[in-house]
XYZ file of C-alpha atoms in Angstrom:
541
model
C -4.016 25.660 32.995
C -2.133 22.887 30.678
C 0.750 24.541 29.266
C 1.965 23.302 26.174
C 5.660 24.036 26.645
C 7.905 24.174 29.854
C 8.574 27.554 28.817
C 5.215 28.570 29.334
C 5.378 26.812 33.153
C 4.954 29.895 35.714
C 7.176 29.208 38.730
C 6.345 32.392 40.676
C 4.399 32.226 43.782
C 0.864 32.840 43.411
C 0.162 35.972 45.294
C -1.779 35.620 48.504
C -1.439 31.793 48.465
C -0.357 29.960 51.529
C 1.223 26.541 50.744
C 0.908 23.579 53.216
C 3.967 23.349 55.722
C 6.218 20.251 55.806
C 5.751 18.078 58.860
C 7.993 18.606 61.870
C 9.895 15.066 61.410
C 8.794 12.886 58.429
C 9.702 9.834 61.079
C 6.209 10.760 62.585
C 4.375 9.953 59.888
C 2.387 6.967 58.468
C 2.210 6.496 54.556
C -0.378 4.898 52.303
C 0.365 4.093 48.881
C -2.508 3.829 46.139
C -2.572 2.575 42.452
C -4.996 5.175 41.644
C -6.740 2.959 38.845
C -7.273 0.254 41.312
C -8.343 2.104 44.482
C -11.666 3.799 43.872
C -13.626 5.976 41.610
C -16.417 8.679 41.870
C -18.278 11.010 39.644
C -17.192 8.844 36.204
C -15.616 5.707 35.489
C -13.445 5.586 32.582
C -11.977 1.862 31.850
C -10.222 0.510 28.782
C -10.667 -2.882 27.692
C -11.905 -5.777 29.770
C -12.097 -4.660 33.363
C -11.902 -8.139 34.632
C -8.386 -8.505 33.308
C -5.417 -7.474 35.223
C -3.253 -5.428 32.409
C -6.155 -3.293 31.436
C -7.295 0.294 32.761
C -10.348 -0.395 35.393
C -11.353 3.212 35.883
C -10.185 4.165 39.527
C -9.503 8.230 39.521
C -8.717 11.090 41.587
C -12.259 12.143 42.642
C -12.420 8.529 44.041
C -9.132 8.719 46.208
C -10.678 12.013 47.427
C -13.987 10.658 48.458
C -12.217 8.128 50.556
C -9.982 10.283 52.512
C -11.984 9.984 55.790
C -11.330 6.143 55.140
C -7.496 7.034 55.538
C -7.869 9.194 58.362
C -9.887 6.845 60.272
C -7.122 4.213 59.744
C -4.338 6.749 61.118
C -2.513 7.511 57.759
C -0.939 10.855 57.350
C 0.931 10.511 54.061
C -0.892 9.560 50.796
C 1.376 8.300 47.834
C -0.321 8.820 44.639
C 0.544 6.616 41.615
C 1.537 8.943 38.443
C -1.156 11.057 37.134
C 0.485 12.155 33.862
C -1.227 11.537 30.528
C -0.301 8.120 29.156
C -1.228 5.640 26.380
C -5.050 4.800 27.262
C -3.961 0.909 27.891
C -1.250 2.358 30.416
C -3.284 1.921 33.316
C -0.329 2.415 35.953
C 0.915 5.607 34.168
C 4.632 4.875 34.662
C 4.833 5.260 30.700
C 4.040 8.872 30.309
C 3.359 10.663 27.047
C 2.868 14.057 28.415
C 4.795 15.387 31.443
C 2.536 18.557 32.564
C -0.901 17.011 31.814
C -3.174 15.075 34.180
C -4.488 12.041 32.362
C -8.249 12.440 31.380
C -8.733 8.828 32.576
C -8.071 9.788 35.953
C -9.610 13.411 36.129
C -8.409 16.871 35.773
C -5.701 19.156 37.101
C -8.501 20.707 39.152
C -9.423 17.084 40.771
C -5.867 16.856 41.555
C -5.598 20.108 43.526
C -8.995 19.469 45.131
C -7.781 16.070 46.328
C -4.508 17.579 47.785
C -6.415 20.232 49.296
C -8.977 18.124 50.908
C -6.017 15.442 52.193
C -4.423 18.598 53.782
C -7.516 19.530 55.607
C -7.704 16.247 57.215
C -4.066 16.254 58.364
C -2.802 14.170 55.342
C 0.168 15.184 53.473
C 0.438 13.864 49.479
C 3.537 12.354 47.633
C 3.117 12.588 44.085
C 4.966 9.759 42.041
C 7.250 11.592 39.574
C 8.485 9.602 36.400
C 11.495 11.639 35.088
C 13.565 8.587 33.939
C 11.590 7.782 30.866
C 8.149 8.171 28.806
C 6.351 5.466 27.259
C 6.890 3.941 23.983
C 6.453 7.216 22.315
C 8.644 6.332 19.206
C 10.142 3.340 17.047
C 13.622 2.905 16.354
C 15.446 2.455 12.865
C 16.387 -1.117 13.115
C 14.632 -2.244 16.310
C 14.608 -1.863 20.133
C 18.028 -3.776 20.682
C 20.706 -2.094 22.862
C 23.271 -0.347 20.965
C 26.603 1.756 21.685
C 25.616 4.788 20.199
C 22.204 6.708 19.602
C 20.137 5.375 17.022
C 17.711 6.916 14.573
C 13.954 7.537 15.291
C 11.887 5.613 12.594
C 8.595 7.351 13.458
C 6.858 8.758 16.636
C 4.054 6.834 17.705
C 2.310 9.198 20.131
C 1.930 13.085 20.742
C 4.760 14.106 23.257
C 4.459 17.011 25.651
C 5.375 19.383 26.545
C 6.616 20.458 23.325
C 10.077 20.470 24.060
C 10.394 16.983 24.419
C 8.816 16.131 21.014
C 12.575 16.014 19.786
C 14.940 13.037 19.444
C 17.587 14.829 21.427
C 15.643 14.600 24.670
C 16.204 10.615 24.792
C 19.164 8.782 25.077
C 18.121 6.441 22.177
C 20.139 3.635 22.788
C 17.431 0.664 22.940
C 16.035 -1.606 25.397
C 18.365 -2.817 28.272
C 19.314 -6.446 27.554
C 21.733 -7.194 30.309
C 20.959 -5.569 33.697
C 24.618 -6.221 35.230
C 25.966 -3.951 32.419
C 26.213 -0.742 34.000
C 25.972 1.104 30.796
C 22.798 -0.501 29.842
C 21.327 -0.146 33.421
C 22.002 3.649 33.223
C 21.386 4.513 29.413
C 19.278 1.832 28.227
C 15.402 2.066 27.751
C 13.382 0.114 30.660
C 11.923 -3.041 29.166
C 9.516 -3.382 27.227
C 10.123 -0.166 25.449
C 9.886 2.912 27.855
C 11.988 5.378 26.224
C 14.673 6.678 28.473
C 14.954 10.547 28.772
C 18.498 12.084 28.337
C 18.991 13.303 32.014
C 22.924 13.526 31.299
C 21.919 16.377 29.196
C 22.191 19.851 30.796
C 19.172 21.188 28.962
C 17.259 18.206 29.339
C 17.925 17.958 32.925
C 16.810 21.623 33.413
C 13.186 20.943 31.496
C 12.728 18.116 33.906
C 13.680 20.012 36.879
C 11.209 22.980 35.986
C 8.326 20.597 35.011
C 9.088 19.100 38.685
C 8.887 22.602 40.263
C 5.533 23.420 38.392
C 3.796 20.317 39.429
C 4.529 21.655 43.320
C 3.432 25.124 42.474
C 0.287 24.097 40.637
C -0.763 21.242 43.233
C 0.778 21.943 46.681
C 2.173 18.508 46.931
C 4.312 17.753 49.833
C 6.865 15.337 48.438
C 7.760 13.325 45.253
C 8.640 9.827 44.937
C 11.175 9.691 42.140
C 10.847 6.270 40.171
C 13.742 4.224 38.749
C 16.560 6.248 40.447
C 18.887 3.203 39.473
C 18.525 4.188 35.811
C 18.881 7.927 36.108
C 22.257 10.170 35.910
C 23.676 10.686 39.071
C 24.414 14.162 38.558
C 20.597 14.774 37.595
C 19.561 13.226 40.794
C 21.666 15.585 42.440
C 20.590 18.480 40.891
C 16.746 17.350 40.949
C 16.788 16.802 44.438
C 18.700 20.038 45.343
C 16.667 22.429 43.222
C 13.084 20.806 43.926
C 13.791 21.279 47.844
C 14.987 24.832 47.202
C 12.107 25.971 45.323
C 9.672 24.119 47.790
C 11.430 26.175 50.591
C 10.804 29.042 48.910
C 7.128 28.330 49.351
C 7.068 27.523 52.587
C 7.599 23.763 52.305
C 11.024 23.726 54.275
C 11.197 19.751 54.427
C 9.892 18.649 51.380
C 10.473 14.858 50.618
C 12.501 13.539 47.853
C 11.917 9.900 48.099
C 13.919 7.676 45.717
C 12.946 4.076 44.500
C 15.561 1.845 43.927
C 15.115 -1.764 44.050
C 18.077 -3.092 45.402
C 19.063 -6.320 47.443
C 22.303 -4.675 49.179
C 22.736 -1.839 51.376
C 25.347 0.056 49.805
C 23.674 1.437 46.583
C 20.708 2.959 48.738
C 23.306 4.787 50.996
C 25.052 5.941 47.934
C 21.418 7.076 46.799
C 21.278 9.257 49.643
C 24.563 10.695 49.401
C 23.325 12.009 46.005
C 21.019 14.335 47.972
C 17.507 12.290 48.256
C 15.887 12.554 51.557
C 14.827 9.088 51.822
C 14.648 5.467 49.776
C 12.459 2.490 49.851
C 14.181 0.230 51.932
C 14.246 -2.822 49.612
C 17.206 -4.806 51.298
C 15.830 -5.002 54.550
C 12.530 -5.963 53.008
C 14.024 -8.643 51.053
C 16.259 -9.951 54.072
C 13.175 -9.760 56.855
C 10.180 -11.311 54.684
C 11.188 -15.126 55.459
C 11.342 -14.465 59.048
C 7.945 -12.479 59.103
C 6.693 -15.283 57.335
C 7.512 -17.851 59.788
C 9.949 -19.369 57.696
C 13.335 -18.508 59.444
C 14.671 -17.637 62.840
C 13.482 -14.328 64.008
C 17.597 -13.663 64.562
C 17.460 -12.609 60.797
C 15.343 -9.481 61.940
C 18.070 -8.505 64.274
C 20.920 -9.281 61.944
C 19.063 -7.261 59.020
C 19.156 -4.276 61.444
C 22.631 -4.572 62.179
C 23.879 -5.110 58.810
C 21.944 -2.138 57.616
C 23.651 0.005 60.326
C 26.919 -0.984 58.929
C 26.087 0.366 55.777
C 24.295 3.488 56.631
C 24.577 6.413 58.828
C 21.988 5.908 61.773
C 20.014 9.174 60.932
C 19.516 8.175 57.098
C 18.549 4.733 58.293
C 15.970 6.074 60.359
C 14.450 8.104 57.469
C 14.283 5.250 55.235
C 10.611 4.074 54.087
C 9.724 0.803 55.147
C 7.118 -1.709 53.721
C 5.941 -5.148 53.613
C 4.423 -5.015 50.310
C 3.935 -2.787 47.477
C 2.901 -2.626 43.691
C 6.077 -3.930 42.363
C 6.497 -6.914 44.993
C 3.844 -9.735 46.023
C 1.296 -8.950 48.593
C 2.648 -9.789 52.014
C 0.031 -12.216 53.022
C 0.234 -15.390 50.861
C -2.990 -17.828 50.039
C -3.438 -20.120 52.898
C -1.469 -18.500 55.372
C -3.007 -17.287 59.053
C -4.206 -13.933 59.079
C -2.307 -13.356 62.302
C 0.862 -13.630 60.489
C 0.098 -10.555 58.477
C -0.987 -8.887 62.096
C 2.575 -9.461 63.291
C 4.304 -8.183 60.454
C 1.953 -4.975 60.415
C 3.096 -4.505 64.231
C 6.874 -4.888 63.244
C 6.148 -2.331 60.446
C 4.359 0.228 62.594
C 7.060 -0.322 65.585
C 10.382 -0.693 63.774
C 12.626 2.250 63.025
C 11.925 4.143 59.596
C 8.694 5.577 58.293
C 6.071 2.954 57.617
C 4.487 2.771 54.058
C 1.148 0.615 53.820
C -0.084 -0.673 50.297
C -3.671 -0.178 49.572
C -5.540 -3.438 50.479
C -3.165 -4.648 53.011
C -5.123 -3.195 55.773
C -8.316 -5.499 54.750
C -5.998 -8.578 54.394
C -5.635 -8.817 50.317
C -3.601 -12.032 49.584
C -1.632 -12.959 46.824
C -2.234 -16.418 45.041
C 1.191 -17.958 45.406
C 3.036 -19.635 48.093
C 6.393 -18.399 46.796
C 8.641 -16.186 49.500
C 11.474 -15.998 46.615
C 11.995 -12.733 44.998
C 9.569 -12.121 42.107
C 10.293 -13.673 38.812
C 8.699 -13.860 35.375
C 7.081 -17.583 35.971
C 5.560 -16.130 38.838
C 4.694 -12.436 38.539
C 3.461 -10.270 41.306
C 1.777 -7.773 39.091
C -1.128 -7.559 38.339
C -2.485 -10.041 41.074
C -1.284 -7.591 43.743
C -3.061 -4.675 41.825
C -6.758 -5.726 42.357
C -9.660 -3.670 42.367
C -10.481 -2.579 45.827
C -13.915 -0.794 44.651
C -16.986 -2.444 45.097
C -18.037 -2.805 41.365
C -14.312 -4.113 40.643
C -14.414 -7.268 38.292
C -10.429 -7.727 38.899
C -10.661 -9.221 42.442
C -10.115 -12.459 44.506
C -12.043 -14.030 47.287
C -9.905 -11.725 49.769
C -10.633 -8.470 47.785
C -14.026 -8.944 46.422
C -16.922 -6.457 47.093
C -16.643 -3.078 48.873
C -13.203 -3.484 50.747
C -13.468 0.057 52.440
C -14.508 -1.624 55.564
C -13.484 0.235 58.984
C -14.981 -2.695 60.917
C -12.909 -5.364 59.231
C -10.387 -7.489 61.911
C -7.573 -6.359 59.843
C -8.172 -2.725 59.604
C -9.103 -2.430 63.001
C -5.793 -3.853 64.137
C -4.116 -1.756 61.790
C -5.766 1.201 63.252
C -4.894 0.347 66.855
C -1.215 -0.527 65.950
C -1.060 3.182 64.477
C -3.011 4.814 67.627
C -0.348 3.489 69.843
C 2.466 4.671 67.424
C 1.086 8.088 67.437
C 1.094 8.264 71.311
C 4.480 7.213 72.092
C 7.283 9.531 70.686
C 9.914 6.518 71.395
C 7.846 4.478 68.614
C 8.535 6.919 66.064
C 11.882 8.656 66.864
C 13.343 6.141 69.083
C 16.901 4.386 68.632
C 15.997 0.789 67.936
C 17.883 -1.656 70.416
C 17.411 -5.294 69.892
C 16.745 -7.201 73.105
C 15.902 -10.757 72.200
C 15.823 -12.907 69.099
C 15.399 -16.760 68.318
C 18.387 -18.294 66.527
C 16.673 -21.605 65.933
C 13.491 -20.733 64.022
C 10.188 -18.651 64.293
C 9.377 -17.359 67.540
C 10.006 -14.157 69.710
C 11.720 -11.133 68.478
C 11.995 -8.440 71.024
C 13.424 -4.952 70.740
C 13.053 -1.422 72.756
C 12.527 2.008 71.117
C 14.357 4.707 73.218
C 14.665 8.211 73.639
C 15.906 10.009 76.591
C 12.987 10.110 78.531
C 11.087 6.995 77.148
C 11.187 3.181 76.409
C 8.861 0.964 74.768
C 9.586 -2.584 74.669
C 8.212 -4.287 71.724
C 7.837 -8.347 71.280
C 6.343 -10.098 68.419
C 5.822 -13.898 68.260
C 6.098 -15.040 64.630
C 5.257 -18.662 65.798
C 1.742 -20.009 65.901
C 2.045 -21.174 69.499
C 2.522 -19.191 72.676
C 6.171 -18.386 73.386
C 7.704 -17.251 76.885
C 10.955 -15.631 77.708
C 12.673 -13.114 80.268
C 13.774 -10.030 78.146
C 16.144 -7.637 79.281
C 15.180 -3.944 79.357
C 16.795 -0.398 80.062
C 16.582 1.557 83.153
C 13.746 3.456 81.848
C 11.668 0.543 81.845
C 13.536 -1.963 84.463
C 13.132 0.705 87.130
C 9.481 0.520 87.250
C 7.145 -1.931 89.573
C 5.242 -2.879 86.941
C 4.698 -2.516 83.327
C 1.349 -2.335 81.058
C 0.658 -3.370 77.513
C -0.372 -0.470 75.378
C -2.516 -2.779 73.109
C -4.039 -4.152 76.226
C -3.513 -2.328 79.534
C -4.952 -5.158 81.415
C -2.141 -7.250 80.820
C 0.845 -6.467 83.308
C 4.335 -7.488 83.838
C 6.815 -6.652 86.532
C 10.443 -6.315 85.667
C 13.075 -8.382 87.719
C 16.588 -8.591 87.734
C 17.209 -10.330 84.642
C 14.431 -8.292 82.793
C 10.855 -8.859 82.251
C 9.003 -12.184 81.937
C 6.677 -12.043 78.943
C 4.204 -14.589 77.588
C 3.273 -13.906 73.822
C 0.453 -15.976 72.076
C 0.897 -17.580 68.912
C 1.194 -14.695 66.234
C 0.754 -12.215 68.942
C 2.384 -8.640 69.954
C 3.019 -7.110 73.136
C 3.918 -3.379 73.532
C 5.177 -2.813 76.936
C 5.350 0.820 78.631
C 4.876 2.708 81.973
C 2.111 1.133 84.202
C -0.660 3.639 83.091
C -2.869 1.432 81.087
C -4.133 4.735 79.245
C -2.463 6.290 75.933
C -0.502 9.370 76.941
C -3.341 12.413 76.825
C -6.061 10.032 75.407
C -7.924 8.732 77.908
C -8.859 5.723 76.007
C -7.703 2.204 76.298
C -6.303 0.560 73.205
C -7.215 -3.592 73.271
C -5.534 -5.876 71.392
C -6.791 -7.619 68.569
C -7.477 -11.148 68.937
C -4.986 -13.692 67.259
C -6.393 -15.189 64.035
C -5.156 -18.296 62.960
């Protein structure tokens, strides 16, 4: 089950095995990202160090994730993104510093546990994305002469960990240039070791690239996962990214996965580098530039016009089809949790609606649906003086010791206000194709401060008008709509069908409570084909 060499990895299809197919359109999906060590545990708990400390291993594991798949299905999640599972130093709880690229870390479980997780997820209509680290390994060796960046490969003084598969226990598999000291230097950004000492793999070397591609293909065969998150694309050799994406997708298609997702992680502030990343061949990227631009407005600290301007700026840099397939988020394991300490819960509810109904593939982060908070008031980008991690990586399980008032206790609460609100948002999204695949058309934005932001999602047959209020007081406006809505006698709110609005010659008159959301569509107060009314969550201020 655990080959010790890449040469021993089998890639031929398993006779009689039918692999789970790709979705018809990834835009229909809703993702949920977990940091396995902090999410849940079952059967055993292998923590290392003080479990009340944020930078130690707390004991979450793969069986724990499997045990909570029904929780995710109830929420409306259709894609589960797992943090890396490969063997790492016991203190490397997040597994972004692997030591063995084809072994599941025993602190998390076994390969059989991972296979079972993927199989059970598929049975529940949930696809699985595995976080694949191919840019670097952990601090598996020390340099002769120290970690500083240099212009030529350095000698290895000693190996500090067992490296696997065996082909990677070779100095030539690593760039060996030292740790990045100047992020603005392109040579260092691509060829340097990620701080504090994650040793960069030589992806510019053809034979090393071939080994890594084979490892990636083997994980698909072994586990039946539906996509990869490719960590640290910014630091990979561009030609390697192109080859990896093409060959992984070709191999997956041969197994019946005809739209295997290759999702790139590139933390950029500008759209251009991410657009270039897509041109390398990845299917989607995390939309960091829009996350950065939109955060102030969603927190009620900037005009809602910033949301409209962000969309238009993105469209100038991307093709619209590419932009529609980006993965959007309001928080993740590398940035602050959306809800800051002291903020009204209703602010998070508006941001969740924006995430669910704007163009792109929404990705939730574990605990956000339970209202986890970040103990900071900072809206600027994360910094060393006010780090996002580890406070954004709290324990979600009941016996977790690394918690805050917002995360303490058993947080798998399907009756909590924010869980129920999120579930309702996703239920509406699932029932209206325009909210998943429709073109986004800005309708109204406040240029002065927090307030209303209205936009339509449009297909040829359907228009849905979404109106958000980022202010804490009610706001009223007449909002223009297209002929698919404007030609109707009356509109209903999909979140509260008892609320009605009548289009006039200038648009639809809409009143939205503070931190409220309206989703206006046809006059039928039931979701199409459901026979169930979806009511709005009360505003929490």
